[in-house]
Structure formats: C-alpha cells, structure tokens
Amino acid sequence: MAASQIHLVRHGEVHNPSHVLYGRIPGFGLSERGRSMAKAAADELAQYERPVSRVIASPLQRTQESAAPIASAFDMPIENDARLIEPSNYFEGMRMSSALRNPRNWYAVRNPRKPSWGEPFADIAARMREAIAEAWETTESGDVVLVSHQLPIWMAHSSILGIPLHHDPRKRRCSLSSITTIEYTGKRFAEIGYSEPALLLTAGAVDVGAV
C-alpha cells in the first residue's frame, strides 16, 4: 500500500513590509491576509472529502504557519522535511529592485539557467522528487499534504512534466496558498490538478519574497 495523492501547497502571504527577498531568513511569518489564505487552502482540501493521512512542511516559519490550519482540519501533527525548504539565494535580505541596479551584484546573475544566484534548479528538483517519492512510499493509505515554497513546487511541477527547469520566475504558475496535486500512475508521478483557493485574497497581496 502507498499514498493515494500528494498535494503540494504553497504558503500564504508573508508579513514583509520592507519588500525584501526573505529566502531562508528566520522571522518571516504570515501576515493576517496570509493566515486567511492558509485557512482557504485548508478548507479546500477538506472539501475534497479525501482522507489525508499526513501533513509535512518545510521547517521555515511561513510554511509551518501555513500547515497549521491543514493539520488542524485533519486532526494530525505537522511533520518536518528539510527537503521542502526554500532554496538558498545570494540576494537574501535585499530588495531586488535596487540590488539588480548595483554592478557589484551583476556577477550573481551571470547564468540564469543554473541559476548562478543560488541552489541549482536540478538540485531543487531532485530533493523535491525525493521528498515526494518518500512521502508516497512511506504512507500506507490516504493523501499526503506537503507545504512548501514557490520555486520548489515549480521545480517539482517542471520535473514531473518533463519541461525545462530554467524559466522566467515571473511566469511561474504557483500563487500564494495554491494547491498542486500529483498522483502515481503506476509508472511515474503525474500532475492531475491545480487550484487557487485564495485567489480572491491575492488582490493587493505582497509576493516579492519568492526566490
């Protein structure tokens, strides 16, 4: 026996008044709007009326707080998996709008296909695929919810679909508190759904912290 479906949930809006790229910097929790977004994701998962056996999250504060209403909805603890964490990034703590105007930072963007500013896309995809496969294999039945970040979820999506990992970050389809659902077909994992339960809350939301 193994898990039925894996739901990749992105965290909600982060309290980030300085509009910096927060990456792995501690202390960046959800805003009030972000908490509402996380609740919307939990409500949607509950509306699927599917048995959820495990909730696993990245160790960062924003993902732990986003996992909390899901864990509460299904009455279970939050497990941690460091493979779901946000990638490291040269620009952590900076405002990208000003950092990219500084010639001293241009070396960091010399190779956007790798990328040169942080953890390689291939490494992110590999650790996400490992986390997904292990969650599927070690869960006897029911669904598993993995709460992660935009780029790791997008790397999992791209890897599963077999599309290039390098991309324009502005074109990622992975909004705040979105749910990407995958399933094992018997030969491979396949993406079977994507939803944005917090869509009505995204107007005016700050989303500049994604790597």
JSON list of C-alpha atoms in Angstrom, two decimals, residues 5-100:
[
{"chain": "A", "resi": 5, "resn": "GLN", "atom": "CA", "xyz": [-2.44, 11.62, -3.90]},
{"chain": "A", "resi": 6, "resn": "ILE", "atom": "CA", "xyz": [0.19, 14.20, -2.95]},
{"chain": "A", "resi": 7, "resn": "HIS", "atom": "CA", "xyz": [-0.94, 17.82, -2.56]},
{"chain": "A", "resi": 8, "resn": "LEU", "atom": "CA", "xyz": [1.80, 20.45, -2.85]},
{"chain": "A", "resi": 9, "resn": "VAL", "atom": "CA", "xyz": [0.60, 23.56, -1.02]},
{"chain": "A", "resi": 10, "resn": "ARG", "atom": "CA", "xyz": [2.42, 26.88, -1.16]},
{"chain": "A", "resi": 11, "resn": "HIS", "atom": "CA", "xyz": [2.49, 29.09, 1.93]},
{"chain": "A", "resi": 12, "resn": "GLY", "atom": "CA", "xyz": [0.32, 32.20, 2.27]},
{"chain": "A", "resi": 13, "resn": "GLU", "atom": "CA", "xyz": [1.31, 35.86, 2.13]},
{"chain": "A", "resi": 14, "resn": "VAL", "atom": "CA", "xyz": [4.27, 36.76, 4.36]},
{"chain": "A", "resi": 15, "resn": "HIS", "atom": "CA", "xyz": [4.48, 39.86, 6.55]},
{"chain": "A", "resi": 16, "resn": "ASN", "atom": "CA", "xyz": [7.23, 41.65, 4.63]},
{"chain": "A", "resi": 17, "resn": "PRO", "atom": "CA", "xyz": [6.85, 45.44, 4.96]},
{"chain": "A", "resi": 18, "resn": "SER", "atom": "CA", "xyz": [10.39, 46.06, 3.65]},
{"chain": "A", "resi": 19, "resn": "HIS", "atom": "CA", "xyz": [9.66, 44.04, 0.47]},
{"chain": "A", "resi": 20, "resn": "VAL", "atom": "CA", "xyz": [12.93, 42.12, 0.71]},
{"chain": "A", "resi": 21, "resn": "LEU", "atom": "CA", "xyz": [13.71, 38.71, -0.72]},
{"chain": "A", "resi": 22, "resn": "TYR", "atom": "CA", "xyz": [13.48, 36.77, 2.53]},
{"chain": "A", "resi": 23, "resn": "GLY", "atom": "CA", "xyz": [14.59, 33.31, 1.37]},
{"chain": "A", "resi": 24, "resn": "ARG", "atom": "CA", "xyz": [15.63, 31.30, 4.42]},
{"chain": "A", "resi": 25, "resn": "ILE", "atom": "CA", "xyz": [15.96, 34.28, 6.78]},
{"chain": "A", "resi": 26, "resn": "PRO", "atom": "CA", "xyz": [14.20, 33.44, 10.08]},
{"chain": "A", "resi": 27, "resn": "GLY", "atom": "CA", "xyz": [11.37, 35.54, 11.46]},
{"chain": "A", "resi": 28, "resn": "PHE", "atom": "CA", "xyz": [9.25, 35.91, 8.34]},
{"chain": "A", "resi": 29, "resn": "GLY", "atom": "CA", "xyz": [5.81, 34.65, 9.32]},
{"chain": "A", "resi": 30, "resn": "LEU", "atom": "CA", "xyz": [2.42, 35.02, 7.71]},
{"chain": "A", "resi": 31, "resn": "SER", "atom": "CA", "xyz": [0.54, 38.30, 7.53]},
{"chain": "A", "resi": 32, "resn": "GLU", "atom": "CA", "xyz": [-3.09, 38.40, 8.60]},
{"chain": "A", "resi": 33, "resn": "ARG", "atom": "CA", "xyz": [-4.05, 38.02, 4.94]},
{"chain": "A", "resi": 34, "resn": "GLY", "atom": "CA", "xyz": [-1.62, 35.12, 4.70]},
{"chain": "A", "resi": 35, "resn": "ARG", "atom": "CA", "xyz": [-3.35, 33.36, 7.59]},
{"chain": "A", "resi": 36, "resn": "SER", "atom": "CA", "xyz": [-6.66, 33.75, 5.77]},
{"chain": "A", "resi": 37, "resn": "MET", "atom": "CA", "xyz": [-5.03, 32.31, 2.65]},
{"chain": "A", "resi": 38, "resn": "ALA", "atom": "CA", "xyz": [-3.73, 29.31, 4.57]},
{"chain": "A", "resi": 39, "resn": "LYS", "atom": "CA", "xyz": [-7.20, 28.74, 6.02]},
{"chain": "A", "resi": 40, "resn": "ALA", "atom": "CA", "xyz": [-8.66, 28.87, 2.48]},
{"chain": "A", "resi": 41, "resn": "ALA", "atom": "CA", "xyz": [-6.24, 26.15, 1.37]},
{"chain": "A", "resi": 42, "resn": "ALA", "atom": "CA", "xyz": [-7.16, 24.01, 4.38]},
{"chain": "A", "resi": 43, "resn": "ASP", "atom": "CA", "xyz": [-10.87, 24.49, 3.66]},
{"chain": "A", "resi": 44, "resn": "GLU", "atom": "CA", "xyz": [-10.44, 23.45, 0.05]},
{"chain": "A", "resi": 45, "resn": "LEU", "atom": "CA", "xyz": [-8.54, 20.32, 0.98]},
{"chain": "A", "resi": 46, "resn": "ALA", "atom": "CA", "xyz": [-11.32, 19.45, 3.41]},
{"chain": "A", "resi": 47, "resn": "GLN", "atom": "CA", "xyz": [-13.89, 19.99, 0.67]},
{"chain": "A", "resi": 48, "resn": "TYR", "atom": "CA", "xyz": [-12.18, 17.35, -1.47]},
{"chain": "A", "resi": 49, "resn": "GLU", "atom": "CA", "xyz": [-13.56, 14.85, 1.06]},
{"chain": "A", "resi": 50, "resn": "ARG", "atom": "CA", "xyz": [-10.47, 12.71, 0.70]},
{"chain": "A", "resi": 51, "resn": "PRO", "atom": "CA", "xyz": [-8.67, 11.06, 3.63]},
{"chain": "A", "resi": 52, "resn": "VAL", "atom": "CA", "xyz": [-5.49, 12.94, 4.49]},
{"chain": "A", "resi": 53, "resn": "SER", "atom": "CA", "xyz": [-3.02, 10.81, 6.43]},
{"chain": "A", "resi": 54, "resn": "ARG", "atom": "CA", "xyz": [-0.06, 13.17, 6.80]},
{"chain": "A", "resi": 55, "resn": "VAL", "atom": "CA", "xyz": [0.84, 16.86, 6.72]},
{"chain": "A", "resi": 56, "resn": "ILE", "atom": "CA", "xyz": [4.53, 17.56, 6.09]},
{"chain": "A", "resi": 57, "resn": "ALA", "atom": "CA", "xyz": [6.06, 21.04, 5.90]},
{"chain": "A", "resi": 58, "resn": "SER", "atom": "CA", "xyz": [9.26, 22.90, 5.25]},
{"chain": "A", "resi": 59, "resn": "PRO", "atom": "CA", "xyz": [10.84, 23.96, 8.57]},
{"chain": "A", "resi": 60, "resn": "LEU", "atom": "CA", "xyz": [10.55, 27.70, 7.85]},
{"chain": "A", "resi": 61, "resn": "GLN", "atom": "CA", "xyz": [8.07, 29.77, 9.87]},
{"chain": "A", "resi": 62, "resn": "ARG", "atom": "CA", "xyz": [5.79, 30.72, 6.99]},
{"chain": "A", "resi": 63, "resn": "THR", "atom": "CA", "xyz": [5.29, 27.11, 5.92]},
{"chain": "A", "resi": 64, "resn": "GLN", "atom": "CA", "xyz": [4.79, 25.89, 9.47]},
{"chain": "A", "resi": 65, "resn": "GLU", "atom": "CA", "xyz": [2.10, 28.54, 9.97]},
{"chain": "A", "resi": 66, "resn": "SER", "atom": "CA", "xyz": [0.52, 27.65, 6.62]},
{"chain": "A", "resi": 67, "resn": "ALA", "atom": "CA", "xyz": [0.46, 23.97, 7.55]},
{"chain": "A", "resi": 68, "resn": "ALA", "atom": "CA", "xyz": [-1.21, 24.63, 10.92]},
{"chain": "A", "resi": 69, "resn": "PRO", "atom": "CA", "xyz": [-4.82, 25.04, 9.70]},
{"chain": "A", "resi": 70, "resn": "ILE", "atom": "CA", "xyz": [-4.43, 21.97, 7.47]},
{"chain": "A", "resi": 71, "resn": "ALA", "atom": "CA", "xyz": [-3.15, 19.87, 10.35]},
{"chain": "A", "resi": 72, "resn": "SER", "atom": "CA", "xyz": [-5.99, 21.18, 12.50]},
{"chain": "A", "resi": 73, "resn": "ALA", "atom": "CA", "xyz": [-8.60, 20.38, 9.86]},
{"chain": "A", "resi": 74, "resn": "PHE", "atom": "CA", "xyz": [-7.46, 16.76, 9.71]},
{"chain": "A", "resi": 75, "resn": "ASP", "atom": "CA", "xyz": [-6.52, 16.45, 13.40]},
{"chain": "A", "resi": 76, "resn": "MET", "atom": "CA", "xyz": [-2.91, 15.45, 12.96]},
{"chain": "A", "resi": 77, "resn": "PRO", "atom": "CA", "xyz": [0.58, 16.74, 13.77]},
{"chain": "A", "resi": 78, "resn": "ILE", "atom": "CA", "xyz": [2.86, 18.60, 11.37]},
{"chain": "A", "resi": 79, "resn": "GLU", "atom": "CA", "xyz": [5.90, 16.62, 10.27]},
{"chain": "A", "resi": 80, "resn": "ASN", "atom": "CA", "xyz": [9.02, 18.45, 9.05]},
{"chain": "A", "resi": 81, "resn": "ASP", "atom": "CA", "xyz": [11.10, 17.74, 5.95]},
{"chain": "A", "resi": 82, "resn": "ALA", "atom": "CA", "xyz": [14.07, 20.00, 5.19]},
{"chain": "A", "resi": 83, "resn": "ARG", "atom": "CA", "xyz": [13.95, 18.92, 1.53]},
{"chain": "A", "resi": 84, "resn": "LEU", "atom": "CA", "xyz": [10.85, 21.11, 1.14]},
{"chain": "A", "resi": 85, "resn": "ILE", "atom": "CA", "xyz": [12.72, 24.27, 2.19]},
{"chain": "A", "resi": 86, "resn": "GLU", "atom": "CA", "xyz": [13.20, 27.45, 0.15]},
{"chain": "A", "resi": 87, "resn": "PRO", "atom": "CA", "xyz": [16.45, 27.42, -1.86]},
{"chain": "A", "resi": 88, "resn": "SER", "atom": "CA", "xyz": [19.43, 29.43, -0.67]},
{"chain": "A", "resi": 89, "resn": "ASN", "atom": "CA", "xyz": [19.92, 32.73, -2.51]},
{"chain": "A", "resi": 90, "resn": "TYR", "atom": "CA", "xyz": [22.64, 35.35, -2.90]},
{"chain": "A", "resi": 91, "resn": "PHE", "atom": "CA", "xyz": [20.06, 38.13, -2.75]},
{"chain": "A", "resi": 92, "resn": "GLU", "atom": "CA", "xyz": [18.54, 37.19, 0.62]},
{"chain": "A", "resi": 93, "resn": "GLY", "atom": "CA", "xyz": [17.71, 40.30, 2.65]},
{"chain": "A", "resi": 94, "resn": "MET", "atom": "CA", "xyz": [17.90, 42.62, -0.37]},
{"chain": "A", "resi": 95, "resn": "ARG", "atom": "CA", "xyz": [15.24, 44.45, -2.33]},
{"chain": "A", "resi": 96, "resn": "MET", "atom": "CA", "xyz": [15.58, 43.07, -5.83]},
{"chain": "A", "resi": 97, "resn": "SER", "atom": "CA", "xyz": [14.54, 46.33, -7.47]},
{"chain": "A", "resi": 98, "resn": "SER", "atom": "CA", "xyz": [17.63, 48.05, -6.09]},
{"chain": "A", "resi": 99, "resn": "ALA", "atom": "CA", "xyz": [20.00, 45.07, -5.88]},
{"chain": "A", "resi": 100, "resn": "LEU", "atom": "CA", "xyz": [19.93, 44.49, -9.63]}
]
